[in-house]
Short mmCIF file of N, CA and C in Angstrom, two decimals:
data_model
loop_
_atom_site.label_atom_id
_atom_site.label_comp_id
_atom_site.label_asym_id
_atom_site.label_seq_id
_atom_site.Cartn_x
_atom_site.Cartn_y
_atom_site.Cartn_z
N MET A 622 -24.33 24.01 -15.60
CA MET A 622 -23.84 25.36 -15.33
C MET A 622 -22.79 25.27 -14.24
N SER A 623 -21.63 25.76 -14.57
CA SER A 623 -20.54 25.71 -13.60
C SER A 623 -20.48 27.02 -12.82
N SER A 624 -19.90 26.94 -11.64
CA SER A 624 -19.76 28.13 -10.81
C SER A 624 -18.29 28.48 -10.67
N MET A 625 -18.04 29.63 -10.12
CA MET A 625 -16.66 30.07 -9.90
C MET A 625 -15.92 29.10 -8.98
N LEU A 626 -16.65 28.47 -8.09
CA LEU A 626 -16.01 27.56 -7.14
C LEU A 626 -15.56 26.26 -7.81
N ASP A 627 -16.10 25.96 -9.01
CA ASP A 627 -15.64 24.76 -9.72
C ASP A 627 -14.17 24.87 -10.10
N VAL A 628 -13.67 26.10 -10.22
CA VAL A 628 -12.24 26.29 -10.53
C VAL A 628 -11.38 25.57 -9.51
N PHE A 629 -11.79 25.66 -8.25
CA PHE A 629 -11.00 25.02 -7.19
C PHE A 629 -11.07 23.50 -7.30
N LYS A 630 -12.23 22.98 -7.67
CA LYS A 630 -12.36 21.53 -7.82
C LYS A 630 -11.54 21.03 -9.02
N ILE A 631 -11.59 21.77 -10.13
CA ILE A 631 -10.85 21.37 -11.32
C ILE A 631 -9.35 21.44 -11.07
N ALA A 632 -8.89 22.58 -10.55
CA ALA A 632 -7.45 22.71 -10.29
C ALA A 632 -7.01 21.75 -9.20
N GLY A 633 -7.86 21.51 -8.22
CA GLY A 633 -7.53 20.54 -7.17
C GLY A 633 -7.37 19.14 -7.70
N SER A 634 -8.23 18.77 -8.66
CA SER A 634 -8.08 17.44 -9.26
C SER A 634 -6.76 17.33 -10.01
N ALA A 635 -6.36 18.42 -10.65
CA ALA A 635 -5.08 18.41 -11.37
C ALA A 635 -3.91 18.33 -10.39
N LEU A 636 -4.02 19.01 -9.25
CA LEU A 636 -2.95 18.94 -8.25
C LEU A 636 -2.79 17.50 -7.75
N GLY A 637 -3.89 16.84 -7.50
CA GLY A 637 -3.83 15.44 -7.05
C GLY A 637 -3.24 14.52 -8.10
N ALA A 638 -3.65 14.72 -9.36
CA ALA A 638 -3.16 13.87 -10.44
C ALA A 638 -1.67 14.09 -10.67
N GLN A 639 -1.24 15.34 -10.65
CA GLN A 639 0.19 15.62 -10.86
C GLN A 639 1.03 15.13 -9.69
N SER A 640 0.44 15.13 -8.51
CA SER A 640 1.15 14.59 -7.34
C SER A 640 1.41 13.09 -7.52
N VAL A 641 0.42 12.37 -8.02
CA VAL A 641 0.61 10.93 -8.29
C VAL A 641 1.68 10.75 -9.36
N ARG A 642 1.67 11.62 -10.38
CA ARG A 642 2.67 11.53 -11.44
C ARG A 642 4.08 11.76 -10.90
N MET A 643 4.22 12.74 -10.00
CA MET A 643 5.55 13.00 -9.42
C MET A 643 5.98 11.85 -8.52
N ASN A 644 5.06 11.27 -7.76
CA ASN A 644 5.40 10.12 -6.93
C ASN A 644 5.85 8.94 -7.79
N THR A 645 5.16 8.73 -8.90
CA THR A 645 5.53 7.64 -9.80
C THR A 645 6.90 7.87 -10.41
N THR A 646 7.16 9.10 -10.80
CA THR A 646 8.48 9.43 -11.35
C THR A 646 9.57 9.23 -10.29
N ALA A 647 9.28 9.62 -9.06
CA ALA A 647 10.27 9.41 -7.98
C ALA A 647 10.55 7.92 -7.78
N SER A 648 9.51 7.10 -7.84
CA SER A 648 9.70 5.65 -7.71
C SER A 648 10.56 5.11 -8.86
N ASN A 649 10.29 5.59 -10.06
CA ASN A 649 11.07 5.13 -11.21
C ASN A 649 12.53 5.52 -11.07
N LEU A 650 12.79 6.76 -10.67
CA LEU A 650 14.17 7.21 -10.52
C LEU A 650 14.87 6.47 -9.38
N ALA A 651 14.15 6.23 -8.30
CA ALA A 651 14.75 5.53 -7.15
C ALA A 651 15.14 4.10 -7.51
N ASN A 652 14.39 3.49 -8.44
CA ASN A 652 14.64 2.10 -8.80
C ASN A 652 15.31 1.94 -10.15
N ALA A 653 15.92 3.00 -10.65
CA ALA A 653 16.58 2.94 -11.97
C ALA A 653 17.69 1.89 -12.02
N ASP A 654 18.27 1.57 -10.88
CA ASP A 654 19.35 0.58 -10.85
C ASP A 654 19.00 -0.62 -9.98
N SER A 655 17.74 -0.79 -9.64
CA SER A 655 17.32 -1.94 -8.84
C SER A 655 17.25 -3.18 -9.72
N VAL A 656 18.03 -4.17 -9.39
CA VAL A 656 18.05 -5.38 -10.21
C VAL A 656 16.79 -6.21 -9.99
N VAL A 657 16.27 -6.16 -8.77
CA VAL A 657 15.09 -6.96 -8.44
C VAL A 657 13.99 -6.05 -7.89
N GLY A 658 12.78 -6.22 -8.42
CA GLY A 658 11.63 -5.48 -7.95
C GLY A 658 10.90 -6.24 -6.86
N PRO A 659 9.76 -5.73 -6.40
CA PRO A 659 9.02 -6.38 -5.32
C PRO A 659 8.49 -7.77 -5.68
N ASP A 660 8.37 -8.05 -6.99
CA ASP A 660 7.88 -9.36 -7.42
C ASP A 660 9.00 -10.33 -7.76
N GLY A 661 10.25 -9.95 -7.48
CA GLY A 661 11.39 -10.80 -7.78
C GLY A 661 11.90 -10.66 -9.19
N GLN A 662 11.21 -9.92 -10.03
CA GLN A 662 11.61 -9.66 -11.41
C GLN A 662 12.26 -8.28 -11.47
N PRO A 663 12.98 -7.96 -12.56
CA PRO A 663 13.53 -6.61 -12.69
C PRO A 663 12.42 -5.56 -12.60
N TYR A 664 12.73 -4.46 -11.95
CA TYR A 664 11.75 -3.38 -11.79
C TYR A 664 11.30 -2.88 -13.15
N LYS A 665 10.00 -2.64 -13.31
CA LYS A 665 9.43 -2.07 -14.54
C LYS A 665 9.01 -0.64 -14.26
N ALA A 666 9.41 0.26 -15.14
CA ALA A 666 9.01 1.65 -15.00
C ALA A 666 7.49 1.76 -15.02
N LYS A 667 6.97 2.66 -14.21
CA LYS A 667 5.53 2.89 -14.12
C LYS A 667 5.17 4.17 -14.89
N GLN A 668 3.99 4.15 -15.47
CA GLN A 668 3.48 5.33 -16.17
C GLN A 668 2.06 5.60 -15.69
N VAL A 669 1.74 6.88 -15.50
CA VAL A 669 0.43 7.29 -15.03
C VAL A 669 -0.45 7.61 -16.23
N VAL A 670 -1.67 7.10 -16.20
CA VAL A 670 -2.64 7.36 -17.27
C VAL A 670 -3.73 8.26 -16.69
N PHE A 671 -3.92 9.41 -17.30
CA PHE A 671 -4.93 10.36 -16.85
C PHE A 671 -6.21 10.20 -17.66
N ALA A 672 -7.33 10.62 -17.06
CA ALA A 672 -8.62 10.63 -17.75
C ALA A 672 -9.39 11.87 -17.31
N ALA A 673 -10.13 12.44 -18.24
CA ALA A 673 -10.97 13.60 -17.92
C ALA A 673 -12.14 13.13 -17.06
N LYS A 674 -12.53 13.98 -16.10
CA LYS A 674 -13.61 13.62 -15.19
C LYS A 674 -14.48 14.85 -14.95
N PRO A 675 -15.77 14.78 -15.31
CA PRO A 675 -16.64 15.93 -15.03
C PRO A 675 -16.71 16.21 -13.53
N VAL A 676 -16.73 17.48 -13.20
CA VAL A 676 -16.82 17.90 -11.81
C VAL A 676 -18.29 18.04 -11.45
N ASP A 677 -18.73 17.31 -10.46
CA ASP A 677 -20.12 17.35 -9.99
C ASP A 677 -21.12 17.10 -11.11
N GLY A 678 -20.77 16.28 -12.07
CA GLY A 678 -21.69 15.93 -13.15
C GLY A 678 -21.90 17.02 -14.18
N SER A 679 -21.16 18.10 -14.11
CA SER A 679 -21.32 19.19 -15.05
C SER A 679 -20.46 18.95 -16.29
N ALA A 680 -21.03 19.17 -17.47
CA ALA A 680 -20.27 19.02 -18.71
C ALA A 680 -19.35 20.21 -18.95
N ASP A 681 -19.63 21.34 -18.29
CA ASP A 681 -18.81 22.54 -18.47
C ASP A 681 -17.52 22.50 -17.66
N ALA A 682 -17.55 21.80 -16.56
CA ALA A 682 -16.38 21.75 -15.68
C ALA A 682 -15.81 20.34 -15.69
N VAL A 683 -14.62 20.21 -16.29
CA VAL A 683 -14.01 18.89 -16.41
C VAL A 683 -12.64 18.91 -15.75
N GLY A 684 -12.49 18.08 -14.77
CA GLY A 684 -11.21 17.95 -14.08
C GLY A 684 -10.45 16.76 -14.63
N VAL A 685 -9.51 16.27 -13.86
CA VAL A 685 -8.70 15.13 -14.30
C VAL A 685 -8.59 14.15 -13.13
N GLN A 686 -8.49 12.90 -13.48
CA GLN A 686 -8.26 11.88 -12.46
C GLN A 686 -7.24 10.88 -12.99
N VAL A 687 -6.61 10.18 -12.07
CA VAL A 687 -5.68 9.13 -12.47
C VAL A 687 -6.50 7.89 -12.79
N GLU A 688 -6.47 7.49 -14.05
CA GLU A 688 -7.22 6.30 -14.48
C GLU A 688 -6.54 5.03 -13.98
N GLN A 689 -5.22 4.97 -14.17
CA GLN A 689 -4.46 3.82 -13.69
C GLN A 689 -2.97 4.11 -13.77
N VAL A 690 -2.20 3.31 -13.08
CA VAL A 690 -0.75 3.34 -13.17
C VAL A 690 -0.33 2.01 -13.78
N VAL A 691 0.33 2.08 -14.94
CA VAL A 691 0.67 0.86 -15.68
C VAL A 691 2.18 0.69 -15.76
N ASP A 692 2.59 -0.56 -15.97
CA ASP A 692 4.00 -0.85 -16.20
C ASP A 692 4.36 -0.49 -17.64
N SER A 693 5.54 0.07 -17.82
CA SER A 693 6.03 0.39 -19.15
C SER A 693 6.30 -0.90 -19.92
N ALA A 694 6.00 -0.87 -21.21
CA ALA A 694 6.22 -2.05 -22.05
C ALA A 694 7.62 -2.06 -22.66
N ALA A 695 8.43 -1.05 -22.36
CA ALA A 695 9.79 -1.01 -22.92
C ALA A 695 10.62 -2.17 -22.38
N PRO A 696 11.50 -2.71 -23.19
CA PRO A 696 12.33 -3.83 -22.71
C PRO A 696 13.37 -3.34 -21.70
N GLY A 697 13.79 -4.24 -20.83
CA GLY A 697 14.83 -3.91 -19.85
C GLY A 697 16.19 -3.80 -20.52
N ARG A 698 17.10 -3.14 -19.84
CA ARG A 698 18.47 -3.00 -20.35
C ARG A 698 19.27 -4.23 -19.95
N MET A 699 20.05 -4.75 -20.87
CA MET A 699 20.92 -5.89 -20.56
C MET A 699 22.33 -5.34 -20.34
N VAL A 700 22.88 -5.61 -19.16
CA VAL A 700 24.21 -5.11 -18.79
C VAL A 700 25.11 -6.31 -18.52
N TYR A 701 26.29 -6.29 -19.11
CA TYR A 701 27.24 -7.39 -18.89
C TYR A 701 27.91 -7.22 -17.54
N ASP A 702 27.63 -8.11 -16.63
CA ASP A 702 28.20 -8.07 -15.28
C ASP A 702 28.22 -9.50 -14.74
N PRO A 703 29.21 -10.30 -15.20
CA PRO A 703 29.21 -11.72 -14.81
C PRO A 703 29.39 -11.95 -13.31
N ALA A 704 29.90 -10.96 -12.57
CA ALA A 704 30.10 -11.13 -11.13
C ALA A 704 28.81 -10.90 -10.34
N ASN A 705 27.80 -10.35 -10.98
CA ASN A 705 26.53 -10.08 -10.29
C ASN A 705 25.78 -11.39 -10.05
N PRO A 706 25.27 -11.62 -8.83
CA PRO A 706 24.52 -12.85 -8.57
C PRO A 706 23.26 -13.01 -9.42
N ALA A 707 22.75 -11.92 -9.98
CA ALA A 707 21.55 -11.99 -10.81
C ALA A 707 21.88 -12.22 -12.28
N ALA A 708 23.16 -12.39 -12.61
CA ALA A 708 23.56 -12.56 -14.02
C ALA A 708 23.06 -13.91 -14.55
N ASN A 709 22.73 -13.90 -15.84
CA ASN A 709 22.31 -15.16 -16.47
C ASN A 709 23.55 -15.95 -16.88
N THR A 710 23.37 -17.06 -17.57
CA THR A 710 24.51 -17.93 -17.92
C THR A 710 25.50 -17.25 -18.86
N ASP A 711 25.05 -16.23 -19.59
CA ASP A 711 25.95 -15.49 -20.48
C ASP A 711 26.63 -14.32 -19.78
N GLY A 712 26.30 -14.08 -18.52
CA GLY A 712 26.91 -13.01 -17.75
C GLY A 712 26.18 -11.69 -17.82
N TYR A 713 24.97 -11.67 -18.38
CA TYR A 713 24.20 -10.42 -18.50
C TYR A 713 23.15 -10.32 -17.38
N VAL A 714 22.95 -9.11 -16.92
CA VAL A 714 21.94 -8.82 -15.90
C VAL A 714 20.88 -7.95 -16.55
N GLU A 715 19.61 -8.33 -16.40
CA GLU A 715 18.54 -7.48 -16.91
C GLU A 715 18.27 -6.38 -15.92
N MET A 716 18.48 -5.16 -16.36
CA MET A 716 18.26 -3.98 -15.52
C MET A 716 16.88 -3.40 -15.80
N PRO A 717 16.38 -2.52 -14.92
CA PRO A 717 15.06 -1.91 -15.14
C PRO A 717 15.00 -1.14 -16.46
N ASN A 718 13.81 -0.99 -16.97
CA ASN A 718 13.60 -0.27 -18.23
C ASN A 718 13.37 1.22 -17.99
N VAL A 719 13.95 1.75 -16.94
CA VAL A 719 13.80 3.17 -16.59
C VAL A 719 14.80 3.99 -17.40
N ASN A 720 14.28 4.97 -18.14
CA ASN A 720 15.12 5.92 -18.86
C ASN A 720 15.20 7.18 -18.00
N VAL A 721 16.36 7.41 -17.40
CA VAL A 721 16.52 8.51 -16.44
C VAL A 721 16.23 9.86 -17.08
N VAL A 722 16.64 10.05 -18.33
CA VAL A 722 16.41 11.34 -19.00
C VAL A 722 14.91 11.57 -19.19
N GLU A 723 14.19 10.54 -19.65
CA GLU A 723 12.74 10.68 -19.82
C GLU A 723 12.06 10.95 -18.48
N GLU A 724 12.54 10.31 -17.44
CA GLU A 724 11.93 10.51 -16.12
C GLU A 724 12.16 11.93 -15.62
N MET A 725 13.34 12.48 -15.88
CA MET A 725 13.62 13.86 -15.46
C MET A 725 12.71 14.84 -16.22
N VAL A 726 12.53 14.61 -17.52
CA VAL A 726 11.62 15.45 -18.31
C VAL A 726 10.20 15.32 -17.78
N ASN A 727 9.79 14.10 -17.47
CA ASN A 727 8.46 13.85 -16.92
C ASN A 727 8.27 14.57 -15.58
N MET A 728 9.31 14.54 -14.75
CA MET A 728 9.24 15.21 -13.45
C MET A 728 9.11 16.73 -13.61
N ILE A 729 9.88 17.30 -14.53
CA ILE A 729 9.81 18.74 -14.76
C ILE A 729 8.42 19.12 -15.28
N SER A 730 7.89 18.32 -16.21
CA SER A 730 6.56 18.58 -16.75
C SER A 730 5.49 18.50 -15.66
N ALA A 731 5.58 17.49 -14.81
CA ALA A 731 4.61 17.36 -13.72
C ALA A 731 4.73 18.52 -12.75
N SER A 732 5.95 18.92 -12.47
CA SER A 732 6.17 20.05 -11.54
C SER A 732 5.59 21.34 -12.10
N ARG A 733 5.81 21.59 -13.39
CA ARG A 733 5.28 22.82 -14.01
C ARG A 733 3.75 22.79 -14.04
N SER A 734 3.19 21.65 -14.33
CA SER A 734 1.73 21.54 -14.35
C SER A 734 1.16 21.76 -12.96
N TYR A 735 1.83 21.20 -11.96
CA TYR A 735 1.39 21.40 -10.57
C TYR A 735 1.42 22.89 -10.22
N GLN A 736 2.53 23.55 -10.56
CA GLN A 736 2.66 24.98 -10.27
C GLN A 736 1.60 25.80 -10.99
N ALA A 737 1.31 25.46 -12.25
CA ALA A 737 0.31 26.20 -13.03
C ALA A 737 -1.07 26.08 -12.39
N ASN A 738 -1.41 24.88 -11.94
CA ASN A 738 -2.72 24.69 -11.32
C ASN A 738 -2.80 25.35 -9.95
N ALA A 739 -1.70 25.36 -9.23
CA ALA A 739 -1.68 26.09 -7.96
C ALA A 739 -1.87 27.59 -8.21
N GLU A 740 -1.30 28.09 -9.30
CA GLU A 740 -1.46 29.50 -9.65
C GLU A 740 -2.90 29.80 -10.07
N VAL A 741 -3.54 28.86 -10.75
CA VAL A 741 -4.96 29.03 -11.10
C VAL A 741 -5.79 29.20 -9.83
N MET A 742 -5.52 28.37 -8.84
CA MET A 742 -6.27 28.48 -7.57
C MET A 742 -5.99 29.81 -6.89
N ASN A 743 -4.75 30.25 -6.92
CA ASN A 743 -4.38 31.51 -6.29
C ASN A 743 -5.06 32.69 -7.00
N THR A 744 -5.08 32.65 -8.32
CA THR A 744 -5.73 33.71 -9.09
C THR A 744 -7.24 33.73 -8.83
N ALA A 745 -7.86 32.57 -8.80
CA ALA A 745 -9.30 32.50 -8.51
C ALA A 745 -9.60 33.05 -7.12
N ARG A 746 -8.74 32.74 -6.16
CA ARG A 746 -8.93 33.26 -4.80
C ARG A 746 -8.85 34.78 -4.79
N THR A 747 -7.88 35.32 -5.52
CA THR A 747 -7.72 36.77 -5.59
C THR A 747 -8.94 37.42 -6.25
N LEU A 748 -9.45 36.81 -7.33
CA LEU A 748 -10.64 37.35 -8.00
C LEU A 748 -11.84 37.36 -7.07
N ILE A 749 -12.02 36.30 -6.32
CA ILE A 749 -13.16 36.22 -5.39
C ILE A 749 -13.01 37.27 -4.29
N GLN A 750 -11.80 37.44 -3.78
CA GLN A 750 -11.58 38.45 -2.74
C GLN A 750 -11.87 39.85 -3.26
N ARG A 751 -11.43 40.13 -4.49
CA ARG A 751 -11.68 41.46 -5.07
C ARG A 751 -13.17 41.66 -5.34
N THR A 752 -13.83 40.60 -5.76
CA THR A 752 -15.28 40.70 -5.99
C THR A 752 -16.00 41.01 -4.69
N LEU A 753 -15.59 40.35 -3.61
CA LEU A 753 -16.23 40.59 -2.32
C LEU A 753 -15.95 41.99 -1.77
N SER A 754 -14.81 42.55 -2.18
CA SER A 754 -14.46 43.89 -1.67
C SER A 754 -15.17 45.01 -2.42
N ILE A 755 -15.82 44.70 -3.55
CA ILE A 755 -16.57 45.72 -4.29
C ILE A 755 -17.75 46.17 -3.43
N GLY A 756 -17.88 47.43 -3.30
CA GLY A 756 -19.00 47.97 -2.53
C GLY A 756 -18.68 48.18 -1.07
N GLN A 757 -17.46 47.90 -0.66
CA GLN A 757 -17.12 48.14 0.76
C GLN A 757 -16.62 49.54 0.94
#
């Protein structure tokens, strides 16, 4: 049996998950032109994997959690730049596999989801306040 207060836990879990998604998108966009990542290899775009998570063990109230952040399996872009120190013997540099357009769409989607869940919390707060004011 879920309570009205579970709304805050569910929406809060979504706010946290979407925040991780936006941070991941920001990292991908920031490194869209990074030739070398932290491991010395071309940067690989990251993707966030979400999973449903019951709130307080209740089957009625299901929030979301970040299951993992994985590297994208898409191949890197090969750019001809023989003057680049990272170029191979044919003069090509492997660039990150970040698709800027997809990342922008992902960022907008995460932002809208974050806003929607914040609005859910605001609406629930208003309902509780109105309920408490009944009989005053």
